[in-house]
Short mmCIF file of N, CA, C and O in Angstrom, two decimals:
data_model
loop_
_atom_site.label_atom_id
_atom_site.label_comp_id
_atom_site.label_asym_id
_atom_site.label_seq_id
_atom_site.Cartn_x
_atom_site.Cartn_y
_atom_site.Cartn_z
N MET A 13 104.73 34.54 105.64
CA MET A 13 105.64 34.67 104.32
C MET A 13 106.15 36.21 103.53
O MET A 13 104.82 36.76 103.72
N LYS A 14 107.03 36.34 102.90
CA LYS A 14 107.53 37.66 102.57
C LYS A 14 106.84 37.59 101.30
O LYS A 14 106.70 36.50 100.48
N THR A 15 106.63 39.10 100.54
CA THR A 15 106.07 39.06 99.36
C THR A 15 106.74 40.27 98.73
O THR A 15 106.64 41.07 99.01
N ILE A 16 107.22 39.43 97.35
CA ILE A 16 107.85 40.40 96.26
C ILE A 16 107.34 40.83 95.20
O ILE A 16 106.40 39.60 94.76
N LEU A 17 106.64 41.78 94.89
CA LEU A 17 106.04 42.25 93.48
C LEU A 17 107.41 42.46 92.40
O LEU A 17 108.24 43.23 92.75
N ILE A 18 107.14 42.12 91.23
CA ILE A 18 107.79 41.84 90.27
C ILE A 18 107.49 42.66 89.14
O ILE A 18 106.51 42.02 88.87
N ALA A 19 107.93 43.77 88.74
CA ALA A 19 107.20 44.70 87.85
C ALA A 19 108.29 44.75 86.58
O ALA A 19 108.97 45.59 86.69
N ASP A 20 107.84 44.13 85.36
CA ASP A 20 108.80 44.39 84.21
C ASP A 20 107.62 43.70 83.54
O ASP A 20 107.07 42.79 83.22
N ASP A 21 107.94 44.03 81.82
CA ASP A 21 107.14 43.63 80.74
C ASP A 21 107.40 42.94 80.40
O ASP A 21 107.09 42.12 79.12
N SER A 22 108.93 42.29 80.56
CA SER A 22 109.62 40.98 79.84
C SER A 22 109.29 39.68 80.92
O SER A 22 109.44 39.38 82.02
N ALA A 23 108.22 38.84 79.81
CA ALA A 23 108.21 37.63 80.70
C ALA A 23 109.84 36.97 81.13
O ALA A 23 109.40 36.36 82.28
N SER A 24 110.37 37.02 80.21
CA SER A 24 111.57 36.35 80.24
C SER A 24 112.42 36.63 81.64
O SER A 24 112.98 35.80 82.22
N MET A 25 112.26 37.77 82.00
CA MET A 25 112.95 39.13 82.87
C MET A 25 112.42 38.28 84.26
O MET A 25 113.07 38.34 85.21
N ARG A 26 111.07 38.34 83.88
CA ARG A 26 109.96 37.87 85.62
C ARG A 26 110.64 36.62 85.92
O ARG A 26 110.64 36.60 87.25
N ALA A 27 110.78 35.70 84.77
CA ALA A 27 110.75 34.34 85.13
C ALA A 27 112.50 34.25 85.61
O ALA A 27 112.81 33.37 86.61
N MET A 28 113.26 34.83 84.99
CA MET A 28 114.39 35.04 85.46
C MET A 28 114.92 35.52 86.96
O MET A 28 115.66 34.91 88.05
N LEU A 29 114.01 36.55 87.33
CA LEU A 29 114.14 37.19 88.96
C LEU A 29 113.43 36.23 89.71
O LEU A 29 113.89 36.15 90.71
N ILE A 30 112.55 35.20 89.10
CA ILE A 30 111.87 34.94 90.05
C ILE A 30 112.66 33.50 90.82
O ILE A 30 112.59 32.39 91.78
N SER A 31 113.41 33.13 89.62
CA SER A 31 114.05 32.06 89.91
C SER A 31 115.52 32.26 91.03
O SER A 31 115.82 31.27 91.77
N THR A 32 115.89 33.76 90.63
CA THR A 32 116.90 34.40 91.43
C THR A 32 116.07 34.48 93.28
O THR A 32 116.97 33.73 93.73
N ILE A 33 115.11 34.96 93.25
CA ILE A 33 114.31 34.77 94.35
C ILE A 33 114.20 33.78 94.91
O ILE A 33 114.33 33.23 96.52
N GLU A 34 113.66 32.39 94.36
CA GLU A 34 113.54 31.17 94.88
C GLU A 34 114.74 30.77 95.34
O GLU A 34 114.68 29.68 96.21
N ALA A 35 115.86 31.24 95.20
CA ALA A 35 117.11 30.61 95.62
C ALA A 35 117.12 31.04 96.68
O ALA A 35 118.19 30.40 97.54
N LEU A 36 116.41 32.20 97.30
CA LEU A 36 116.63 32.23 98.86
C LEU A 36 115.94 31.91 99.50
O LEU A 36 115.83 31.60 100.88
N GLY A 37 114.61 30.99 99.12
CA GLY A 37 113.50 30.88 100.04
C GLY A 37 112.41 30.71 99.49
O GLY A 37 111.71 31.10 98.24
N ASN A 38 111.43 30.76 100.66
CA ASN A 38 109.98 30.70 100.22
C ASN A 38 109.22 32.19 100.31
O ASN A 38 109.17 32.89 101.39
N PHE A 39 109.06 32.78 98.98
CA PHE A 39 108.17 33.90 99.29
C PHE A 39 107.02 33.83 98.54
O PHE A 39 106.92 32.83 97.51
N CYS A 40 106.33 35.02 98.26
CA CYS A 40 105.15 34.79 97.93
C CYS A 40 105.66 35.83 96.53
O CYS A 40 105.89 37.09 96.98
N ILE A 41 105.76 35.58 95.48
CA ILE A 41 105.99 36.22 94.42
C ILE A 41 104.65 37.24 93.70
O ILE A 41 104.09 36.00 92.99
N ILE A 42 104.62 38.02 93.56
CA ILE A 42 103.32 38.72 92.47
C ILE A 42 103.92 39.34 91.29
O ILE A 42 105.28 40.07 91.49
N GLU A 43 103.21 38.97 90.18
CA GLU A 43 104.01 39.43 88.49
C GLU A 43 103.31 40.60 88.05
O GLU A 43 101.70 40.13 88.26
N ALA A 44 104.02 41.78 87.95
CA ALA A 44 102.90 42.76 86.95
C ALA A 44 103.82 42.76 85.54
O ALA A 44 104.84 42.74 85.67
N SER A 45 102.91 42.87 84.68
CA SER A 45 103.73 43.34 83.40
C SER A 45 103.94 45.07 82.53
O SER A 45 104.12 45.24 82.31
N SER A 46 103.06 45.85 83.61
CA SER A 46 103.44 47.14 83.51
C SER A 46 103.33 47.89 85.47
O SER A 46 102.74 47.15 85.96
N GLY A 47 103.56 48.93 84.87
CA GLY A 47 103.69 49.55 86.36
C GLY A 47 102.14 50.04 86.74
O GLY A 47 101.84 49.90 87.56
N PHE A 48 101.27 49.99 85.58
CA PHE A 48 99.73 50.13 85.96
C PHE A 48 99.33 48.95 86.54
O PHE A 48 98.63 48.96 87.61
N GLU A 49 99.61 47.65 86.22
CA GLU A 49 99.06 46.55 86.78
C GLU A 49 99.90 46.55 88.08
O GLU A 49 99.09 45.87 89.17
N ALA A 50 100.94 46.60 88.47
CA ALA A 50 101.69 46.76 89.55
C ALA A 50 100.89 47.77 90.64
O ALA A 50 100.70 47.16 91.65
N LEU A 51 100.16 48.46 90.26
CA LEU A 51 99.46 49.79 91.20
C LEU A 51 97.94 49.13 91.42
O LEU A 51 97.87 48.85 92.63
N ARG A 52 97.61 48.46 90.47
CA ARG A 52 96.22 47.44 90.43
C ARG A 52 96.36 46.43 91.53
O ARG A 52 95.65 46.18 92.15
N LEU A 53 97.97 45.73 91.59
CA LEU A 53 98.02 44.64 92.59
C LEU A 53 97.82 44.87 93.94
O LEU A 53 98.32 44.01 94.62
N LEU A 54 98.74 45.98 94.22
CA LEU A 54 99.09 46.61 95.55
C LEU A 54 97.96 46.71 96.28
O LEU A 54 98.66 46.03 97.72
N PRO A 55 97.16 46.65 95.92
CA PRO A 55 96.24 46.89 97.27
C PRO A 55 95.56 45.53 97.85
O PRO A 55 95.32 45.40 99.04
N ARG A 56 96.17 44.62 97.12
CA ARG A 56 95.38 43.04 97.39
C ARG A 56 95.94 42.38 98.67
O ARG A 56 95.94 41.43 99.09
N LYS A 57 97.51 42.92 98.51
CA LYS A 57 98.21 42.08 99.45
C LYS A 57 99.29 42.84 100.08
O LYS A 57 99.74 43.67 99.43
N LYS A 58 100.03 42.71 101.34
CA LYS A 58 101.22 43.55 101.75
C LYS A 58 102.49 43.04 101.20
O LYS A 58 102.49 42.12 100.94
N VAL A 59 102.82 44.30 100.63
CA VAL A 59 104.46 43.53 99.73
C VAL A 59 105.53 44.33 100.65
O VAL A 59 105.53 45.23 101.25
N ASP A 60 106.35 43.44 100.53
CA ASP A 60 107.60 43.57 101.46
C ASP A 60 108.57 44.34 100.60
O ASP A 60 109.71 45.05 101.27
N LEU A 61 108.66 43.96 99.37
CA LEU A 61 109.48 44.92 98.62
C LEU A 61 109.09 44.39 97.13
O LEU A 61 108.17 43.88 96.09
N ILE A 62 109.79 45.62 96.45
CA ILE A 62 108.81 45.40 94.78
C ILE A 62 110.38 45.92 93.96
O ILE A 62 111.47 46.60 94.33
N LEU A 63 110.48 44.72 92.74
CA LEU A 63 111.42 45.11 91.68
C LEU A 63 110.92 45.24 90.49
O LEU A 63 110.07 45.00 90.31
N THR A 64 111.61 46.66 89.54
CA THR A 64 110.76 47.19 89.04
C THR A 64 111.89 47.37 87.53
O THR A 64 112.62 47.82 88.17
N ASP A 65 111.18 47.51 86.43
CA ASP A 65 112.33 47.74 85.38
C ASP A 65 111.69 49.19 85.30
O ASP A 65 110.80 49.73 85.99
N ILE A 66 112.57 49.65 84.46
CA ILE A 66 112.01 51.35 84.02
C ILE A 66 111.11 51.42 82.51
O ILE A 66 110.15 51.55 83.04
N ASN A 67 111.58 50.87 81.54
CA ASN A 67 110.72 50.61 80.73
C ASN A 67 109.72 49.77 80.70
O ASN A 67 110.08 48.45 80.22
N MET A 68 108.40 50.36 80.58
CA MET A 68 107.48 49.53 80.89
C MET A 68 106.34 50.25 79.82
O MET A 68 106.29 51.51 80.16
N PRO A 69 105.38 49.57 79.27
CA PRO A 69 104.11 50.45 79.25
C PRO A 69 103.42 50.64 80.05
O PRO A 69 103.65 50.75 81.37
N ASP A 70 102.41 51.52 79.50
CA ASP A 70 101.26 52.35 80.84
C ASP A 70 102.06 53.55 81.67
O ASP A 70 102.41 54.53 81.26
N ILE A 71 102.36 53.03 82.65
CA ILE A 71 103.27 53.91 83.49
C ILE A 71 104.56 53.05 83.65
O ILE A 71 104.73 51.85 84.02
N ASN A 72 105.84 53.86 83.58
CA ASN A 72 106.97 53.10 83.84
C ASN A 72 107.34 52.99 84.64
O ASN A 72 106.83 53.88 86.21
N GLY A 73 108.95 52.37 85.41
CA GLY A 73 109.52 52.24 86.76
C GLY A 73 109.35 53.60 87.44
O GLY A 73 109.22 53.08 88.83
N LEU A 74 110.00 54.83 86.40
CA LEU A 74 110.31 55.85 87.42
C LEU A 74 108.66 56.51 87.95
O LEU A 74 108.51 56.85 89.32
N GLU A 75 107.57 56.42 87.20
CA GLU A 75 106.63 56.77 87.56
C GLU A 75 105.86 55.98 88.52
O GLU A 75 105.48 56.84 89.76
N LEU A 76 106.07 54.56 88.45
CA LEU A 76 105.76 53.91 89.84
C LEU A 76 106.19 54.31 90.75
O LEU A 76 105.68 53.90 92.35
N LEU A 77 107.56 54.20 90.52
CA LEU A 77 108.22 54.79 92.29
C LEU A 77 107.83 56.29 92.44
O LEU A 77 107.50 56.39 94.14
N GLY A 78 107.50 57.25 92.12
CA GLY A 78 106.83 58.61 92.20
C GLY A 78 105.92 58.29 92.98
O GLY A 78 105.71 58.58 94.08
N TYR A 79 104.70 57.68 92.27
CA TYR A 79 103.58 57.06 92.94
C TYR A 79 103.39 56.67 94.53
O TYR A 79 102.97 57.02 95.29
N LEU A 80 104.37 55.49 94.53
CA LEU A 80 104.77 54.97 95.72
C LEU A 80 105.27 55.41 96.65
O LEU A 80 105.05 55.59 97.69
N ARG A 81 106.23 56.37 96.26
CA ARG A 81 106.86 57.62 97.38
C ARG A 81 105.79 58.39 97.50
O ARG A 81 106.39 59.07 98.73
N ASP A 82 104.56 58.80 96.52
CA ASP A 82 104.04 59.66 97.46
C ASP A 82 102.96 59.34 98.08
O ASP A 82 102.04 60.44 98.77
N ASN A 83 102.45 58.01 98.21
CA ASN A 83 101.76 57.48 99.18
C ASN A 83 101.81 56.82 100.40
O ASN A 83 102.49 55.88 100.48
N PRO A 84 101.39 57.45 101.66
CA PRO A 84 101.69 57.02 102.56
C PRO A 84 101.89 55.57 102.90
O PRO A 84 102.45 55.02 103.63
N ASN A 85 100.60 54.96 102.13
CA ASN A 85 100.40 53.50 102.26
C ASN A 85 101.45 52.35 101.53
O ASN A 85 101.55 51.86 102.09
N TYR A 86 102.33 53.25 100.88
CA TYR A 86 103.30 52.22 100.29
C TYR A 86 104.88 53.00 100.29
O TYR A 86 105.78 52.09 99.97
N SER A 87 104.86 54.32 100.92
CA SER A 87 106.39 54.91 100.84
C SER A 87 107.31 54.12 101.43
O SER A 87 108.20 54.71 101.10
N ASP A 88 106.84 53.17 102.45
CA ASP A 88 108.14 52.48 103.19
C ASP A 88 108.78 51.29 102.80
O ASP A 88 109.83 50.73 102.83
N ILE A 89 107.85 50.82 101.91
CA ILE A 89 108.54 49.75 100.64
C ILE A 89 109.74 49.98 99.86
O ILE A 89 109.44 51.07 99.24
N PRO A 90 110.54 49.13 100.10
CA PRO A 90 111.72 49.12 99.42
C PRO A 90 111.44 48.78 97.82
O PRO A 90 110.84 48.07 97.75
N VAL A 91 112.10 49.76 97.11
CA VAL A 91 111.89 49.32 95.97
C VAL A 91 113.35 49.49 95.05
O VAL A 91 114.41 50.40 95.68
N PHE A 92 113.52 48.08 94.59
CA PHE A 92 114.81 48.16 93.35
C PHE A 92 114.14 48.46 91.96
O PHE A 92 113.16 47.83 91.81
N ILE A 93 115.12 49.50 91.27
CA ILE A 93 115.08 49.46 89.80
C ILE A 93 116.44 48.55 89.42
O ILE A 93 117.37 48.52 89.68
N ILE A 94 115.56 47.87 88.23
CA ILE A 94 116.38 46.55 87.95
C ILE A 94 116.10 47.23 86.32
O ILE A 94 115.33 46.70 85.96
N SER A 95 117.00 47.40 85.50
CA SER A 95 116.93 48.25 84.50
C SER A 95 118.46 48.28 82.87
O SER A 95 119.34 47.95 83.79
N SER A 96 118.23 48.21 82.14
CA SER A 96 119.24 48.40 81.43
C SER A 96 119.76 49.61 80.95
O SER A 96 121.12 49.97 80.68
N GLU A 97 118.75 50.78 81.44
CA GLU A 97 119.57 51.93 81.36
C GLU A 97 120.33 51.93 82.72
O GLU A 97 120.18 52.08 83.91
N GLY A 98 121.76 52.16 82.47
CA GLY A 98 122.81 52.42 83.52
C GLY A 98 123.53 53.45 83.62
O GLY A 98 124.62 53.30 84.05
N SER A 99 123.10 54.63 82.86
CA SER A 99 124.29 55.59 83.00
C SER A 99 124.36 56.09 84.05
O SER A 99 123.14 56.12 85.01
N GLU A 100 125.23 56.94 84.65
CA GLU A 100 125.09 57.79 85.94
C GLU A 100 124.10 58.60 86.21
O GLU A 100 123.57 58.55 87.12
N ARG A 101 123.52 59.36 85.22
CA ARG A 101 122.37 60.19 85.30
C ARG A 101 121.26 59.05 85.67
O ARG A 101 120.41 59.83 86.57
N ASP A 102 120.99 57.89 84.99
CA ASP A 102 119.73 57.42 85.04
C ASP A 102 119.85 56.85 86.83
O ASP A 102 119.01 56.67 87.66
N ILE A 103 120.85 56.40 87.01
CA ILE A 103 121.15 55.89 88.07
C ILE A 103 120.88 56.99 89.20
O ILE A 103 120.17 56.62 90.16
N GLU A 104 121.71 58.61 88.90
CA GLU A 104 121.15 59.14 90.00
C GLU A 104 119.48 59.55 90.17
O GLU A 104 118.91 59.82 91.11
N LYS A 105 119.22 59.62 89.12
CA LYS A 105 117.58 60.02 88.96
C LYS A 105 116.81 58.99 89.75
O LYS A 105 115.68 59.28 90.53
N GLY A 106 117.23 57.57 89.38
CA GLY A 106 115.92 56.97 90.40
C GLY A 106 116.33 56.74 91.66
O GLY A 106 115.56 57.08 92.50
N LYS A 107 117.53 57.08 92.19
CA LYS A 107 118.25 57.63 93.75
C LYS A 107 117.08 58.60 94.27
O LYS A 107 116.56 58.54 95.34
N ILE A 108 117.09 59.69 93.26
CA ILE A 108 116.68 60.96 93.71
C ILE A 108 114.99 60.79 94.24
O ILE A 108 114.62 60.97 95.02
N LEU A 109 114.55 59.98 93.45
CA LEU A 109 112.98 59.67 93.26
C LEU A 109 112.82 58.53 94.26
O LEU A 109 111.32 58.49 94.55
N GLY A 110 113.69 58.18 94.76
CA GLY A 110 113.38 57.22 95.99
C GLY A 110 114.08 55.79 95.55
O GLY A 110 113.25 54.95 96.69
N ALA A 111 114.39 55.56 94.64
CA ALA A 111 114.79 53.95 94.84
C ALA A 111 115.75 53.69 95.94
O ALA A 111 116.75 54.63 96.21
N ASN A 112 115.53 52.37 96.45
CA ASN A 112 116.41 52.08 97.36
C ASN A 112 117.76 51.84 96.92
O ASN A 112 118.91 51.40 97.29
N GLU A 113 117.77 50.79 95.62
CA GLU A 113 119.18 50.01 94.91
C GLU A 113 118.43 50.67 93.29
O GLU A 113 117.51 50.42 92.68
N TYR A 114 119.57 50.40 92.80
CA TYR A 114 119.59 50.31 91.41
C TYR A 114 120.50 49.20 90.78
O TYR A 114 121.65 49.28 91.02
N VAL A 115 119.97 48.35 90.56
CA VAL A 115 120.79 47.07 89.24
C VAL A 115 120.48 46.89 88.18
O VAL A 115 119.48 47.13 87.27
N VAL A 116 121.89 47.34 87.67
CA VAL A 116 121.72 47.38 86.05
C VAL A 116 121.82 45.84 85.74
O VAL A 116 123.00 45.28 85.97
N LYS A 117 121.28 45.93 84.25
CA LYS A 117 121.25 44.90 83.85
C LYS A 117 122.28 44.49 82.56
O LYS A 117 122.64 45.65 81.99
N PRO A 118 122.73 43.28 82.73
CA PRO A 118 122.71 42.05 82.90
C PRO A 118 123.35 42.21 84.34
O PRO A 118 124.28 42.63 84.73
N PHE A 119 122.89 41.32 85.19
CA PHE A 119 123.54 41.48 86.61
C PHE A 119 124.03 39.85 87.23
O PHE A 119 123.26 39.04 86.58
N GLU A 120 124.77 39.71 88.27
CA GLU A 120 124.58 38.66 88.88
C GLU A 120 123.85 38.12 89.86
O GLU A 120 123.49 38.97 90.70
N PRO A 121 122.86 37.29 89.82
CA PRO A 121 121.79 36.56 90.51
C PRO A 121 122.23 36.75 92.06
O PRO A 121 121.49 37.18 92.83
N SER A 122 123.74 36.06 91.96
CA SER A 122 124.08 36.26 93.31
C SER A 122 124.00 37.21 94.24
O SER A 122 123.80 37.53 95.43
N SER A 123 124.75 38.14 93.29
CA SER A 123 124.75 39.70 93.93
C SER A 123 123.07 40.30 94.15
O SER A 123 122.83 41.15 95.15
N LEU A 124 122.12 39.84 93.44
CA LEU A 124 120.55 40.40 93.39
C LEU A 124 120.61 39.73 94.93
O LEU A 124 119.26 40.45 95.72
N ARG A 125 120.60 38.46 95.05
CA ARG A 125 120.14 37.92 95.99
C ARG A 125 120.50 38.27 97.44
O ARG A 125 119.87 39.02 98.00
N GLU A 126 122.09 39.07 97.20
CA GLU A 126 122.66 39.84 98.62
C GLU A 126 121.86 40.84 98.96
O GLU A 126 121.49 41.22 100.14
N LEU A 127 121.51 41.65 98.10
CA LEU A 127 120.30 42.93 98.33
C LEU A 127 119.24 42.36 98.59
O LEU A 127 119.03 43.16 99.84
N ILE A 128 118.46 41.56 98.20
CA ILE A 128 117.38 41.18 98.72
C ILE A 128 117.29 40.90 100.22
O ILE A 128 116.79 41.23 101.14
N ALA A 129 118.47 39.99 100.41
CA ALA A 129 118.93 39.55 101.88
C ALA A 129 118.77 40.82 102.90
O ALA A 129 118.63 40.85 104.14
N SER A 130 119.50 41.72 101.94
CA SER A 130 119.86 42.97 103.14
C SER A 130 118.44 43.82 103.28
O SER A 130 118.72 44.65 104.38
N TYR A 131 117.80 43.54 102.85
CA TYR A 131 116.43 44.42 102.85
C TYR A 131 115.29 43.47 103.86
O TYR A 131 114.59 43.71 104.53
N ILE A 132 115.35 42.17 103.34
CA ILE A 132 114.33 40.83 104.04
C ILE A 132 115.73 40.13 104.36
O ILE A 132 116.02 39.41 104.33
N ALA A 133 114.71 40.11 106.16
CA ALA A 133 115.30 39.23 106.65
C ALA A 133 115.32 37.63 106.42
O ALA A 133 114.86 36.62 107.01
N VAL A 134 116.64 37.13 105.55
CA VAL A 134 116.85 35.96 104.85
C VAL A 134 118.48 36.04 104.97
O VAL A 134 119.18 36.89 104.54
N SER A 135 118.68 34.83 105.26
CA SER A 135 120.32 34.85 104.94
C SER A 135 120.87 33.99 103.60
O SER A 135 119.68 32.94 102.76
N VAL A 136 121.66 34.42 102.77
CA VAL A 136 121.86 33.95 101.39
C VAL A 136 122.73 32.37 101.62
O VAL A 136 123.27 32.15 102.01
#
């Protein structure tokens, strides 16, 4: 079973992301309410994809992404930034730091499912 880690400080956004992912099939979903919590949870289970917000307490999504890309244990995990910060500058910064995808809120759940399916072998 594939595992997806969701790092977002908004419980309602995590619930919406879980609902979107569950429509794709059976996944193990791990929730973190901050970048720090995401880092604490990472060693516990092999993660196949990370969805992270930028604006979070403790460690923000960009700092989390930087840590992941600098750590050989996690550098290959696809990371999607899902954020309301949608300027071209924000998107470019996310991509430069190593985000595989940058999804601007609000988004169409079907579009996110297609992106997830393109990184994890599932059909939409």
